[in-house]
XYZ file of C-alpha atoms in Angstrom:
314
model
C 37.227 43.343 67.657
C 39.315 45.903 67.535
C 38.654 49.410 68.468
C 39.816 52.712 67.007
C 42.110 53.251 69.397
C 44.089 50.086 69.638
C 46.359 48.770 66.767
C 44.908 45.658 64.980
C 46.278 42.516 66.143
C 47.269 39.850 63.122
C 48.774 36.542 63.627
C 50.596 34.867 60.463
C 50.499 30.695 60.081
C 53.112 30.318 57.275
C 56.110 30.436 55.215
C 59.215 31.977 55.125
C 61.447 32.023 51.856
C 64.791 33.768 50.389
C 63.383 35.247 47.096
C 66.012 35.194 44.163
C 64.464 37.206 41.216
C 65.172 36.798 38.040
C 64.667 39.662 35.628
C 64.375 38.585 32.113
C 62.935 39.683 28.489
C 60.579 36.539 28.431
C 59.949 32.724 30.052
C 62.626 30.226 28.556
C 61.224 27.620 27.098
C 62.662 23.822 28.039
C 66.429 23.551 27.316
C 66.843 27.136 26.612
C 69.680 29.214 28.321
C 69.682 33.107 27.347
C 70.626 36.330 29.102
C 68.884 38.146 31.693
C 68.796 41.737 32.694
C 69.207 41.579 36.521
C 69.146 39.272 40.013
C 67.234 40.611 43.015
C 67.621 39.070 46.583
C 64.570 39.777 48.827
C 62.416 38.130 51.672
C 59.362 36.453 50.337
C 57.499 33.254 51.365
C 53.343 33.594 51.444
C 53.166 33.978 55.211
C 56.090 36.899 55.572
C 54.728 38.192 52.839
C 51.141 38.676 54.854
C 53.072 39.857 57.579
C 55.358 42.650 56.340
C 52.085 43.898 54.574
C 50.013 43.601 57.736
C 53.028 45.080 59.961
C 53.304 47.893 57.589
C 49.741 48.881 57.374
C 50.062 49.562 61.796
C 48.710 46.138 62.648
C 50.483 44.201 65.395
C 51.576 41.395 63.715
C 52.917 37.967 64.951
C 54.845 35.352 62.697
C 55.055 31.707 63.319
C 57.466 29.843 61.043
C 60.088 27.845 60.388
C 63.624 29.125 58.843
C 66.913 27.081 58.696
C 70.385 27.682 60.310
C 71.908 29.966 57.645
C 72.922 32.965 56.456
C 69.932 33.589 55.029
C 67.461 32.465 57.848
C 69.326 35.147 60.110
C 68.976 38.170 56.842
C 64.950 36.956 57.212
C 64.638 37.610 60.581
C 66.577 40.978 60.973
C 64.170 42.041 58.204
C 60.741 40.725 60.429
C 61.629 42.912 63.104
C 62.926 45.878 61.145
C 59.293 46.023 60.000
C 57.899 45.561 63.526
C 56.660 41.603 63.533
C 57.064 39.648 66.360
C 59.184 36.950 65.511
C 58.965 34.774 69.264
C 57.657 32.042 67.082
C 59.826 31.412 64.574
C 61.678 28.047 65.470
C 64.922 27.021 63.631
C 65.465 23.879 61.489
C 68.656 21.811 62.125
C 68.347 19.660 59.576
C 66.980 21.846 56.806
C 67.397 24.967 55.136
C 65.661 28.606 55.020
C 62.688 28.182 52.570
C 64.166 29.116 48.651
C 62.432 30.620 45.809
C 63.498 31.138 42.511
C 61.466 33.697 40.497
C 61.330 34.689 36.985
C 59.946 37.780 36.258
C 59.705 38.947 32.113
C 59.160 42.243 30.603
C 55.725 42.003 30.860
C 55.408 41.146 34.751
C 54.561 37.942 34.050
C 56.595 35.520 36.405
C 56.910 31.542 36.858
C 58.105 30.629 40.025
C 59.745 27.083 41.615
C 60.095 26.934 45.346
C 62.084 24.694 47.874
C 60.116 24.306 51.170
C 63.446 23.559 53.041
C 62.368 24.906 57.009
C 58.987 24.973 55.825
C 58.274 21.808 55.062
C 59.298 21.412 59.440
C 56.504 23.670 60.394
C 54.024 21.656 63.045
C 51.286 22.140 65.283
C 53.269 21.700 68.204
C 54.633 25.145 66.848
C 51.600 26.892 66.439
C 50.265 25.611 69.689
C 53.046 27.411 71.511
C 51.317 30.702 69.844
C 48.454 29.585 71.187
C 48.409 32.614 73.883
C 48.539 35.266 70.906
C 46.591 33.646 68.632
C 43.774 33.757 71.290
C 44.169 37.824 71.870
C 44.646 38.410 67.918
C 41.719 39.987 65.605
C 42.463 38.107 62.700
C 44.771 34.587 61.859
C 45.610 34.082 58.463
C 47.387 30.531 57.250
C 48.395 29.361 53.625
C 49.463 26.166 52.476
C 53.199 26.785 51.968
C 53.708 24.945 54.522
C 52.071 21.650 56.253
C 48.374 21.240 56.578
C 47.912 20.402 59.471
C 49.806 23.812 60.906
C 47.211 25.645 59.537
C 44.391 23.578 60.726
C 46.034 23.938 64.343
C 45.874 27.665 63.949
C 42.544 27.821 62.993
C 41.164 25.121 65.306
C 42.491 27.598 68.218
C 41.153 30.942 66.366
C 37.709 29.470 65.964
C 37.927 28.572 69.831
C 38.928 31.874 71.098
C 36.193 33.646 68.057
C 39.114 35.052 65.989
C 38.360 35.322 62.346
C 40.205 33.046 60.163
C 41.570 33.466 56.699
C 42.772 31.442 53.940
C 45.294 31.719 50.787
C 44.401 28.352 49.337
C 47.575 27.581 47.577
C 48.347 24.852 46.735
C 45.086 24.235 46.210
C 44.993 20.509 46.457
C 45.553 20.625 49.803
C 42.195 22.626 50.476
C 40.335 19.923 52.508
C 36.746 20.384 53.306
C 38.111 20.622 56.941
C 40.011 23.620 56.571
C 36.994 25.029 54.797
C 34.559 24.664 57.274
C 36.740 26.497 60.069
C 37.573 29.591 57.082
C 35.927 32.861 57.828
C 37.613 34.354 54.698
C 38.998 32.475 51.579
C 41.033 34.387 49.555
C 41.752 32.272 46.315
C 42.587 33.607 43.312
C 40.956 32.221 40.118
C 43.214 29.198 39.343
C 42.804 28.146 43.170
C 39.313 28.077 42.942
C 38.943 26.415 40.010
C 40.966 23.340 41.326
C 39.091 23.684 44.121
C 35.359 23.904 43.159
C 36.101 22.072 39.699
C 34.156 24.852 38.221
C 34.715 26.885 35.168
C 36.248 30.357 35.706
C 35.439 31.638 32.246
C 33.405 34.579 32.757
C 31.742 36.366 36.176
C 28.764 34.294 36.309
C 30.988 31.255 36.483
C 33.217 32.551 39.644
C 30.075 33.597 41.047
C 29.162 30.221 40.645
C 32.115 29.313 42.142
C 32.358 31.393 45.247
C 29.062 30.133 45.869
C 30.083 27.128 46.186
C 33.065 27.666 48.581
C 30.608 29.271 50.705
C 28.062 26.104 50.684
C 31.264 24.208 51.923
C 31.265 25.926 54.779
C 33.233 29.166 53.938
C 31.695 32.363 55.466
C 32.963 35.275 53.056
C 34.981 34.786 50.131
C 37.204 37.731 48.037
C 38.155 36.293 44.448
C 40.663 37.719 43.287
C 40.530 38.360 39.603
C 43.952 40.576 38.619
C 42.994 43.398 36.383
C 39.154 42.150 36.307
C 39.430 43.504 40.328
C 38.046 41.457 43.247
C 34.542 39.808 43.428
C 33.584 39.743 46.817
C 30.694 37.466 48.602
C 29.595 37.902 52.272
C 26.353 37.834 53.888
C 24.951 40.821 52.319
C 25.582 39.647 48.549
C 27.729 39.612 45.772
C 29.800 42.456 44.405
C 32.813 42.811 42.219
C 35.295 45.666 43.346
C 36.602 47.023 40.104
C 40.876 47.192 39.804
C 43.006 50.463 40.066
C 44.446 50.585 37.121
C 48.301 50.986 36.581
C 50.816 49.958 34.399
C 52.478 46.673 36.402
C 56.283 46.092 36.250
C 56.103 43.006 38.655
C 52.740 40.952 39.818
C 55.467 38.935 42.360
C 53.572 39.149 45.995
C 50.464 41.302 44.939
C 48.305 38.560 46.324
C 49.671 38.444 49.564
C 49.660 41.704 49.274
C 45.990 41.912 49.042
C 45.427 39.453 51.563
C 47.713 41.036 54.161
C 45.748 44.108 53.951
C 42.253 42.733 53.732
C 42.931 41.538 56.819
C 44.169 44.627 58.713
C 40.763 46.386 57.237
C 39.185 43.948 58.288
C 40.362 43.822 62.003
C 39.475 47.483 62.300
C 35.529 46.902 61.321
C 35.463 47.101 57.619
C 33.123 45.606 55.760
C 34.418 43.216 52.990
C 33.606 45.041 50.207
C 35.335 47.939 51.830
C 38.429 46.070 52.611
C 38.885 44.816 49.510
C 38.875 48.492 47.825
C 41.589 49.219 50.633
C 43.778 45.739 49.671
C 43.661 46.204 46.087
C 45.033 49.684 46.401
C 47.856 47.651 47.938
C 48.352 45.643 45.718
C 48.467 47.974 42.720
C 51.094 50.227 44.382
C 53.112 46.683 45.022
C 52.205 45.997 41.443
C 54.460 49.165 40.113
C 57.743 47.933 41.844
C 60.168 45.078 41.320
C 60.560 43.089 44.027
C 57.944 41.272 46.810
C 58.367 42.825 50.475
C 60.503 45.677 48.757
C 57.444 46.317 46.699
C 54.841 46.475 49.656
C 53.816 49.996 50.502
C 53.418 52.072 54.137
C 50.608 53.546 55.514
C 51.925 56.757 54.734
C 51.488 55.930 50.946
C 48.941 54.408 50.960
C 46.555 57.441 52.007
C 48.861 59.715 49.615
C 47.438 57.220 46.965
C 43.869 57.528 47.957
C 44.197 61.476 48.263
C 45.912 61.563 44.568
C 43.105 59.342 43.417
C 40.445 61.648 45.220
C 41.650 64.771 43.324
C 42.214 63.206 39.821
């Protein structure tokens, strides 16, 4: 575990994607071409995203991945290591490229969202086995399911060995196998995952209580549901408890998930309980929340406690 005087040390399973975002007054509907407002180019992908957030919050962060041989892998990588991540691990595709998604994002912040793996469909456990050295020294390992399975089994095969806690994005969620479950310290599904992955109702709190229960009987240890502007219910070892939202007006919900995640983990790493962290990550993500963009929308430190401090003396 990490101490108070040593940075927190995060390793990242996962994807890597160009994000093309699509600003527009509404969703189209099938066949319908109209006008939108603007085009953003940013870095996204599930696993960057965990790792700019992570990297930005003072952790030491690590990134294995897979980009292509493009333009566009190279822009992804000069951005990593801008923001500090250690990007040893991330192996080139010949044959494919850099991860693409195409995001639309309407006036209300609600988005739809179609990706092309490219890179990331490449991503093995031969790769993560070559992390195998920092994944063993790390605090935390997070994986998602961006990208194959069986990289993030790898990863968390070799975390449970060397006693590193293990975390979980479960999307997509049919590829949740009981497997991955039983070697998953923390899941961190939002409701829609869980429901496709318990089969249970997500109605009202009682039923993702019910459900978070049952992750946890499938061999999850601790389990932070995220719930949007409902907050986060949270279920460890010491009970149940739902961690109420901030509340602000969104402009974009594009990469406040990850967003959460990256920082519950960083919390985490330096000794906070979960109920704790997850007060921490969902400040994150509703200061990523207020901003257009993913990674451009993912706060510092440095904001993060002005935040808290504004919040403290409202």
């Amino acid at each position: 575990m990490t101490d108070t005087m040593t940075r927190p040390k995060i390793t990242v399973v996962g994807s890597a994607n160009v994000d093309l975002t699509f600003r527009t007054p509404r969703l189209p509907v099938p066949g319908e071409t109209f006008a939108g407002h603007s085009l953003h180019q940013g870095m996204g992908g599930k696993g960057a995203n965990q790792a700019v957030v992570a990297a930005r919050l003072g952790a030491e962060v690590a990134f294995v991945a897979r980009v292509g041989n493009d333009g566009f892998a190279t822009q992804a990588i000069d951005a990593y290591q801008t923001d500090g991540i250690n990007t040893s691990f991330v192996q080139h595709s010949k044959d494919q490229p850099t991860g693409t998604a195409a995001i639309l994002v309407d006036d209300d912040a609600e988005n739809c969202i179609i990706v092309v793996a490219g890179a990331n469909a490449e991503l093995n456990a031969d790769d993560v086995r070559s992390a195998k050295d920092v994944i063993a020294f790390s605090d935390v390992v997070i994986c998602q399911l961006e990208t194959p399975v069986e990289a993030a089994l790898e990863a968390f095969k070799l975390a449970r060995a060397a006693n590193v806690l293990t975390m979980l994005t479960p999307a997509p969620a049919e590829l949740v196998s009981d497997e991955l479950l039983s070697l998953c310290d923390v899941c961190v599904p939002n409701k829609t995952e869980i429901a496709a992955i318990t089969g249970c109702s997500v109605e009202t709190q009682a039923d993702c209580a019910a459900a978070a229960e049952q992750l946890r009987q499938r061999g999850v240890r601790q389990v932070a549901l995220t719930m949007g502007g409902e907050g986060v219910l949270v279920l460890d070892r010491s009970g149940m408890s739902l961690i109420p939202a901030s509340p602000v007006k969104a402009v974009d919900t594009t990469g406040a998930g990850d967003a959460f995640t990256g920082a519950l983990a960083v919390s985490l790493a330096e000794g906070m309980s979960l109920a704790d962290a997850a007060t921490r990550a969902g400040i994150v993500a509703a200061i990523s929340v207020t901003r257009v963009g993913t990674q451009t929308s993912f706060p510092s430190l440095d904001e993060i406690n002005r935040w808290k401090q504004a919040e403290n003396t409202a």
